[in-house]
Amino acid sequence: VDVFQAWCGPCKPVVNLFQKIRNEVGSNLLHFAVAEVDSIDALEKYRGQCEPVFLFYTGGELVAVVRGADAPLLQKTILKYL
């Protein structure tokens, strides 16, 4: 989940990375979503940050958080939890 604030918007450059990985591993294994922190109370702790935050869930449980648009770290994290 790409967690963003309205004033900053979702991290568009990372979308291409997710698309590439999704095509490589199969569309049923990886799902990408965006969530605006200002409209979701459960994400309140991520408000006021100027860097992108990516939340990784497996089986409905939060398993990893990556701060910043670090493509190699994002790819490593995705592959680890697939």
N, CA, C and O atoms as a Tinker XYZ file with bonds, in Angstrom:
   328  protein
     1  N      0.859000   -1.169000    0.000000    73     2
     2  CA     0.000000    0.000000    0.000000    64     1     3
     3  C      0.902000    1.227000    0.000000    63     2     4     5
     4  O      1.745000    1.385000    0.883000    81     3
     5  N      0.724000    2.088000   -0.982000    73     3     6
     6  CA     1.433000    3.366000   -1.045000    64     5     7
     7  C      0.628000    4.350000   -0.210000    63     6     8     9
     8  O     -0.459000    4.764000   -0.613000    81     7
     9  N      1.157000    4.725000    0.952000    73     7    10
    10  CA     0.479000    5.637000    1.867000    64     9    11
    11  C      0.942000    7.056000    1.538000    63    10    12    13
    12  O      2.139000    7.344000    1.547000    81    11
    13  N     -0.011000    7.934000    1.248000    73    11    14
    14  CA     0.347000    9.295000    0.839000    64    13    15
    15  C     -0.594000   10.314000    1.459000    63    14    16    17
    16  O     -1.644000    9.970000    2.002000    81    15
    17  N     -0.192000   11.580000    1.366000    73    15    18
    18  CA    -1.029000   12.688000    1.797000    64    17    19
    19  C     -1.483000   13.460000    0.568000    63    18    20    21
    20  O     -0.787000   13.493000   -0.447000    81    19
    21  N     -2.643000   14.076000    0.664000    73    19    22
    22  CA    -3.233000   14.776000   -0.476000    64    21    23
    23  C     -2.297000   15.827000   -1.053000    63    22    24    25
    24  O     -2.260000   16.004000   -2.270000    81    23
    25  N     -1.546000   16.525000   -0.221000    73    23    26
    26  CA    -0.682000   17.600000   -0.696000    64    25    27
    27  C      0.538000   17.065000   -1.450000    63    26    28    29
    28  O      1.227000   17.825000   -2.131000    81    27
    29  N      0.804000   15.784000   -1.333000    73    27    30
    30  CA     1.995000   15.204000   -1.935000    64    29    31
    31  C      1.645000   14.194000   -3.029000    63    30    32    33
    32  O      2.381000   14.074000   -4.008000    81    31
    33  N      0.558000   13.483000   -2.883000    73    31    34
    34  CA     0.118000   12.514000   -3.884000    64    33    35
    35  C      0.868000   11.200000   -3.804000    63    34    36    37
    36  O      1.915000   11.121000   -3.161000    81    35
    37  N      0.346000   10.163000   -4.452000    73    35    38
    38  CA     1.026000    8.865000   -4.448000    64    37    39
    39  C      2.343000    8.921000   -5.210000    63    38    40    41
    40  O      2.557000    9.802000   -6.043000    81    39
    41  N      3.207000    7.985000   -4.919000    73    39    42
    42  CA     4.542000    7.946000   -5.527000    64    41    43
    43  C      4.465000    7.301000   -6.912000    63    42    44    45
    44  O      4.587000    6.083000   -7.043000    81    43
    45  N      4.266000    8.109000   -7.924000    73    43    46
    46  CA     4.068000    7.608000   -9.287000    64    45    47
    47  C      5.270000    6.864000   -9.862000    63    46    48    49
    48  O      5.069000    5.887000  -10.583000    81    47
    49  N      6.512000    7.274000   -9.583000    73    47    50
    50  CA     7.640000    6.534000  -10.158000    64    49    51
    51  C      7.703000    5.067000   -9.721000    63    50    52    53
    52  O      8.220000    4.226000  -10.457000    81    51
    53  N      7.192000    4.759000   -8.551000    73    51    54
    54  CA     7.268000    3.396000   -8.038000    64    53    55
    55  C      6.223000    2.496000   -8.694000    63    54    56    57
    56  O      6.373000    1.274000   -8.685000    81    55
    57  N      5.178000    3.075000   -9.258000    73    55    58
    58  CA     4.133000    2.287000   -9.912000    64    57    59
    59  C      4.725000    1.411000  -11.015000    63    58    60    61
    60  O      4.333000    0.253000  -11.162000    81    59
    61  N      5.651000    1.947000  -11.780000    73    59    62
    62  CA     6.286000    1.161000  -12.845000    64    61    63
    63  C      7.034000   -0.047000  -12.287000    63    62    64    65
    64  O      7.008000   -1.124000  -12.883000    81    63
    65  N      7.698000    0.130000  -11.150000    73    63    66
    66  CA     8.403000   -0.978000  -10.515000    64    65    67
    67  C      7.414000   -2.069000  -10.114000    63    66    68    69
    68  O      7.651000   -3.249000  -10.372000    81    67
    69  N      6.308000   -1.677000   -9.485000    73    67    70
    70  CA     5.305000   -2.656000   -9.071000    64    69    71
    71  C      4.706000   -3.378000  -10.279000    63    70    72    73
    72  O      4.484000   -4.588000  -10.233000    81    71
    73  N      4.449000   -2.648000  -11.346000    73    71    74
    74  CA     3.908000   -3.261000  -12.562000    64    73    75
    75  C      4.875000   -4.302000  -13.122000    63    74    76    77
    76  O      4.463000   -5.394000  -13.512000    81    75
    77  N      6.161000   -3.957000  -13.160000    73    75    78
    78  CA     7.182000   -4.862000  -13.684000    64    77    79
    79  C      7.240000   -6.141000  -12.854000    63    78    80    81
    80  O      7.239000   -7.243000  -13.402000    81    79
    81  N      7.291000   -5.993000  -11.540000    73    79    82
    82  CA     7.364000   -7.162000  -10.664000    64    81    83
    83  C      6.083000   -7.990000  -10.780000    63    82    84    85
    84  O      6.134000   -9.219000  -10.815000    81    83
    85  N      4.960000   -7.323000  -10.837000    73    83    86
    86  CA     3.678000   -8.034000  -10.950000    64    85    87
    87  C      3.626000   -8.858000  -12.234000    63    86    88    89
    88  O      3.130000   -9.984000  -12.225000    81    87
    89  N      4.127000   -8.314000  -13.322000    73    87    90
    90  CA     4.158000   -9.050000  -14.591000    64    89    91
    91  C      5.090000  -10.258000  -14.513000    63    90    92    93
    92  O      4.825000  -11.293000  -15.125000    81    91
    93  N      6.178000  -10.121000  -13.760000    73    91    94
    94  CA     7.149000  -11.204000  -13.645000    64    93    95
    95  C      6.652000  -12.347000  -12.750000    63    94    96    97
    96  O      6.904000  -13.515000  -13.047000    81    95
    97  N      5.952000  -12.021000  -11.663000    73    95    98
    98  CA     5.566000  -13.048000  -10.692000    64    97    99
    99  C      4.138000  -13.547000  -10.872000    63    98   100   101
   100  O      3.762000  -14.565000  -10.291000    81    99
   101  N      3.355000  -12.859000  -11.654000    73    99   102
   102  CA     1.960000  -13.250000  -11.843000    64   101   103
   103  C      1.029000  -12.297000  -11.122000    63   102   104   105
   104  O      1.303000  -11.869000  -10.001000    81   103
   105  N     -0.052000  -11.977000  -11.762000    73   103   106
   106  CA    -0.944000  -10.953000  -11.242000    64   105   107
   107  C     -1.726000  -11.371000  -10.012000    63   106   108   109
   108  O     -2.236000  -10.508000   -9.296000    81   107
   109  N     -1.839000  -12.662000   -9.741000    73   107   110
   110  CA    -2.612000  -13.096000   -8.584000    64   109   111
   111  C     -1.845000  -13.017000   -7.272000    63   110   112   113
   112  O     -2.447000  -13.081000   -6.200000    81   111
   113  N     -0.533000  -12.880000   -7.343000    73   111   114
   114  CA     0.278000  -12.891000   -6.135000    64   113   115
   115  C      0.539000  -11.509000   -5.546000    63   114   116   117
   116  O      0.794000  -11.390000   -4.348000    81   115
   117  N      0.482000  -10.480000   -6.356000    73   115   118
   118  CA     0.853000   -9.147000   -5.901000    64   117   119
   119  C     -0.258000   -8.154000   -6.208000    63   118   120   121
   120  O     -0.738000   -8.065000   -7.338000    81   119
   121  N     -0.654000   -7.414000   -5.190000    73   119   122
   122  CA    -1.683000   -6.390000   -5.349000    64   121   123
   123  C     -1.139000   -5.072000   -4.822000    63   122   124   125
   124  O     -0.505000   -5.026000   -3.768000    81   123
   125  N     -1.391000   -4.010000   -5.561000    73   123   126
   126  CA    -0.904000   -2.680000   -5.216000    64   125   127
   127  C     -2.097000   -1.777000   -4.966000    63   126   128   129
   128  O     -3.069000   -1.787000   -5.722000    81   127
   129  N     -2.015000   -0.994000   -3.893000    73   127   130
   130  CA    -3.096000   -0.058000   -3.571000    64   129   131
   131  C     -2.489000    1.242000   -3.075000    63   130   132   133
   132  O     -1.332000    1.284000   -2.656000    81   131
   133  N     -3.275000    2.290000   -3.129000    73   131   134
   134  CA    -2.878000    3.576000   -2.576000    64   133   135
   135  C     -3.896000    3.975000   -1.517000    63   134   136   137
   136  O     -5.079000    3.646000   -1.617000    81   135
   137  N     -3.418000    4.691000   -0.499000    73   135   138
   138  CA    -4.304000    5.111000    0.581000    64   137   139
   139  C     -3.902000    6.494000    1.052000    63   138   140   141
   140  O     -2.742000    6.731000    1.387000    81   139
   141  N     -4.859000    7.404000    1.078000    73   139   142
   142  CA    -4.604000    8.763000    1.555000    64   141   143
   143  C     -4.772000    8.794000    3.070000    63   142   144   145
   144  O     -5.851000    8.504000    3.587000    81   143
   145  N     -3.702000    9.146000    3.780000    73   143   146
   146  CA    -3.715000    9.089000    5.243000    64   145   147
   147  C     -4.734000   10.030000    5.868000    63   146   148   149
   148  O     -5.246000    9.753000    6.953000    81   147
   149  N     -5.033000   11.135000    5.201000    73   147   150
   150  CA    -5.961000   12.101000    5.782000    64   149   151
   151  C     -7.389000   11.587000    5.835000    63   150   152   153
   152  O     -8.209000   12.126000    6.579000    81   151
   153  N     -7.702000   10.559000    5.064000    73   151   154
   154  CA    -9.072000   10.051000    5.043000    64   153   155
   155  C     -9.228000    8.695000    5.732000    63   154   156   157
   156  O    -10.321000    8.130000    5.748000    81   155
   157  N     -8.130000    8.167000    6.304000    73   155   158
   158  CA    -8.185000    6.858000    6.967000    64   157   159
   159  C     -7.574000    6.983000    8.366000    63   158   160   161
   160  O     -6.362000    7.138000    8.511000    81   159
   161  N     -8.420000    6.916000    9.380000    73   159   162
   162  CA    -7.966000    7.105000   10.752000    64   161   163
   163  C     -6.881000    6.120000   11.175000    63   162   164   165
   164  O     -5.982000    6.484000   11.933000    81   163
   165  N     -6.951000    4.891000   10.702000    73   163   166
   166  CA    -5.970000    3.871000   11.084000    64   165   167
   167  C     -4.552000    4.208000   10.598000    63   166   168   169
   168  O     -3.576000    3.640000   11.089000    81   167
   169  N     -4.442000    5.124000    9.640000    73   167   170
   170  CA    -3.129000    5.515000    9.104000    64   169   171
   171  C     -2.645000    6.852000    9.665000    63   170   172   173
   172  O     -1.708000    7.448000    9.135000    81   171
   173  N     -3.271000    7.310000   10.714000    73   171   174
   174  CA    -2.965000    8.630000   11.286000    64   173   175
   175  C     -1.483000    8.802000   11.622000    63   174   176   177
   176  O     -0.947000    9.902000   11.482000    81   175
   177  N     -0.817000    7.738000   12.061000    73   175   178
   178  CA     0.594000    7.873000   12.456000    64   177   179
   179  C      1.518000    8.185000   11.278000    63   178   180   181
   180  O      2.681000    8.532000   11.480000    81   179
   181  N      1.016000    8.064000   10.067000    73   179   182
   182  CA     1.830000    8.365000    8.884000    64   181   183
   183  C      1.595000    9.781000    8.357000    63   182   184   185
   184  O      2.195000   10.175000    7.357000    81   183
   185  N      0.737000   10.539000    9.014000    73   183   186
   186  CA     0.449000   11.911000    8.573000    64   185   187
   187  C      1.636000   12.825000    8.871000    63   186   188   189
   188  O      2.377000   12.615000    9.831000    81   187
   189  N      1.800000   13.842000    8.025000    73   187   190
   190  CA     2.830000   14.851000    8.250000    64   189   191
   191  C      4.218000   14.437000    7.791000    63   190   192   193
   192  O      5.191000   15.121000    8.110000    81   191
   193  N      4.340000   13.364000    7.069000    73   191   194
   194  CA     5.641000   12.919000    6.592000    64   193   195
   195  C      5.801000   13.304000    5.132000    63   194   196   197
   196  O      4.853000   13.223000    4.351000    81   195
   197  N      6.998000   13.720000    4.769000    73   195   198
   198  CA     7.206000   14.192000    3.400000    64   197   199
   199  C      7.840000   13.133000    2.506000    63   198   200   201
   200  O      8.189000   13.427000    1.362000    81   199
   201  N      7.996000   11.908000    3.002000    73   199   202
   202  CA     8.532000   10.844000    2.160000    64   201   203
   203  C      7.454000    9.787000    1.954000    63   202   204   205
   204  O      6.576000    9.613000    2.800000    81   203
   205  N      7.523000    9.083000    0.828000    73   203   206
   206  CA     6.537000    8.029000    0.626000    64   205   207
   207  C      6.736000    6.909000    1.648000    63   206   208   209
   208  O      7.854000    6.631000    2.083000    81   207
   209  N      5.641000    6.285000    2.012000    73   207   210
   210  CA     5.667000    5.147000    2.926000    64   209   211
   211  C      4.922000    4.008000    2.247000    63   210   212   213
   212  O      3.818000    4.196000    1.735000    81   211
   213  N      5.528000    2.829000    2.244000    73   211   214
   214  CA     4.925000    1.652000    1.630000    64   213   215
   215  C      4.710000    0.601000    2.705000    63   214   216   217
   216  O      5.644000    0.220000    3.411000    81   215
   217  N      3.471000    0.137000    2.824000    73   215   218
   218  CA     3.109000   -0.873000    3.805000    64   217   219
   219  C      2.909000   -2.196000    3.080000    63   218   220   221
   220  O      2.240000   -2.251000    2.048000    81   219
   221  N      3.485000   -3.249000    3.615000    73   219   222
   222  CA     3.390000   -4.567000    3.003000    64   221   223
   223  C      2.591000   -5.489000    3.919000    63   222   224   225
   224  O      2.907000   -5.654000    5.098000    81   223
   225  N      1.558000   -6.079000    3.348000    73   223   226
   226  CA     0.681000   -6.981000    4.088000    64   225   227
   227  C      0.728000   -8.365000    3.477000    63   226   228   229
   228  O      0.770000   -8.522000    2.256000    81   227
   229  N      0.719000   -9.357000    4.334000    73   227   230
   230  CA     0.599000  -10.750000    3.916000    64   229   231
   231  C     -0.448000  -11.389000    4.813000    63   230   232   233
   232  O     -0.327000  -11.356000    6.038000    81   231
   233  N     -1.470000  -11.967000    4.207000    73   231   234
   234  CA    -2.526000  -12.596000    4.985000    64   233   235
   235  C     -3.244000  -11.626000    5.903000    63   234   236   237
   236  O     -3.724000  -12.011000    6.969000    81   235
   237  N     -3.321000  -10.360000    5.489000    73   235   238
   238  CA    -4.009000   -9.355000    6.293000    64   237   239
   239  C     -3.181000   -8.762000    7.418000    63   238   240   241
   240  O     -3.670000   -7.904000    8.153000    81   239
   241  N     -1.938000   -9.200000    7.568000    73   239   242
   242  CA    -1.054000   -8.706000    8.623000    64   241   243
   243  C      0.035000   -7.816000    8.034000    63   242   244   245
   244  O      0.603000   -8.127000    6.987000    81   243
   245  N      0.321000   -6.708000    8.715000    73   243   246
   246  CA     1.416000   -5.833000    8.304000    64   245   247
   247  C      2.731000   -6.545000    8.583000    63   246   248   249
   248  O      3.017000   -6.896000    9.728000    81   247
   249  N      3.540000   -6.761000    7.537000    73   247   250
   250  CA     4.792000   -7.496000    7.687000    64   249   251
   251  C      6.028000   -6.627000    7.465000    63   250   252   253
   252  O      7.119000   -6.992000    7.903000    81   251
   253  N      5.876000   -5.478000    6.789000    73   251   254
   254  CA     7.027000   -4.618000    6.539000    64   253   255
   255  C      6.568000   -3.203000    6.214000    63   254   256   257
   256  O      5.470000   -2.982000    5.702000    81   255
   257  N      7.445000   -2.253000    6.529000    73   255   258
   258  CA     7.233000   -0.846000    6.194000    64   257   259
   259  C      8.518000   -0.344000    5.554000    63   258   260   261
   260  O      9.600000   -0.496000    6.119000    81   259
   261  N      8.396000    0.252000    4.375000    73   259   262
   262  CA     9.551000    0.846000    3.695000    64   261   263
   263  C      9.276000    2.331000    3.543000    63   262   264   265
   264  O      8.254000    2.735000    2.988000    81   263
   265  N     10.195000    3.132000    4.041000    73   263   266
   266  CA    10.075000    4.589000    3.936000    64   265   267
   267  C     10.996000    5.074000    2.829000    63   266   268   269
   268  O     12.174000    4.719000    2.784000    81   267
   269  N     10.452000    5.881000    1.945000    73   267   270
   270  CA    11.227000    6.412000    0.843000    64   269   271
   271  C     11.065000    5.569000   -0.411000    63   270   272   273
   272  O     10.696000    4.396000   -0.345000    81   271
   273  N     11.345000    6.178000   -1.549000    73   271   274
   274  CA    11.178000    5.512000   -2.852000    64   273   275
   275  C     12.477000    4.820000   -3.246000    63   274   276   277
   276  O     13.070000    5.137000   -4.277000    81   275
   277  N     12.912000    3.879000   -2.425000    73   275   278
   278  CA    14.135000    3.120000   -2.647000    64   277   279
   279  C     13.776000    1.870000   -3.458000    63   278   280   281
   280  O     13.406000    0.844000   -2.888000    81   279
   281  N     13.885000    1.958000   -4.783000    73   279   282
   282  CA    13.442000    0.881000   -5.668000    64   281   283
   283  C     14.087000   -0.469000   -5.348000    63   282   284   285
   284  O     13.369000   -1.468000   -5.293000    81   283
   285  N     15.416000   -0.551000   -5.133000    73   283   286
   286  CA    16.010000   -1.855000   -4.810000    64   285   287
   287  C     15.461000   -2.445000   -3.501000    63   286   288   289
   288  O     15.218000   -3.649000   -3.420000    81   287
   289  N     15.266000   -1.606000   -2.489000    73   287   290
   290  CA    14.721000   -2.092000   -1.218000    64   289   291
   291  C     13.266000   -2.517000   -1.370000    63   290   292   293
   292  O     12.849000   -3.522000   -0.794000    81   291
   293  N     12.495000   -1.763000   -2.139000    73   291   294
   294  CA    11.104000   -2.139000   -2.382000    64   293   295
   295  C     11.022000   -3.488000   -3.093000    63   294   296   297
   296  O     10.223000   -4.345000   -2.716000    81   295
   297  N     11.845000   -3.672000   -4.116000    73   295   298
   298  CA    11.843000   -4.930000   -4.861000    64   297   299
   299  C     12.254000   -6.085000   -3.952000    63   298   300   301
   300  O     11.633000   -7.148000   -3.984000    81   299
   301  N     13.276000   -5.891000   -3.158000    73   299   302
   302  CA    13.745000   -6.931000   -2.230000    64   301   303
   303  C     12.648000   -7.301000   -1.244000    63   302   304   305
   304  O     12.442000   -8.481000   -0.958000    81   303
   305  N     11.945000   -6.308000   -0.724000    73   303   306
   306  CA    10.885000   -6.541000    0.248000    64   305   307
   307  C      9.726000   -7.290000   -0.390000    63   306   308   309
   308  O      9.185000   -8.223000    0.205000    81   307
   309  N      9.343000   -6.888000   -1.598000    73   307   310
   310  CA     8.243000   -7.560000   -2.304000    64   309   311
   311  C      8.595000   -9.033000   -2.525000    63   310   312   313
   312  O      7.793000   -9.914000   -2.213000    81   311
   313  N      9.759000   -9.298000   -3.048000    73   311   314
   314  CA    10.165000  -10.675000   -3.362000    64   313   315
   315  C     10.304000  -11.511000   -2.110000    63   314   316   317
   316  O     10.025000  -12.710000   -2.131000    81   315
   317  N     10.729000  -10.900000   -1.022000    73   315   318
   318  CA    10.873000  -11.623000    0.252000    64   317   319
   319  C      9.527000  -12.156000    0.730000    63   318   320   321
   320  O      9.446000  -13.291000    1.201000    81   319
   321  N      8.478000  -11.357000    0.615000    73   319   322
   322  CA     7.187000  -11.745000    1.150000    64   321   323
   323  C      6.274000  -12.453000    0.144000    63   322   324   325
   324  O      5.168000  -12.863000    0.497000    81   323
   325  N      6.719000  -12.598000   -1.086000    73   323   326
   326  CA     5.938000  -13.386000   -2.044000    64   325   327
   327  C      6.207000  -14.849000   -1.821000    63   326   328
   328  O      5.650000  -15.693000   -2.522000    81   327
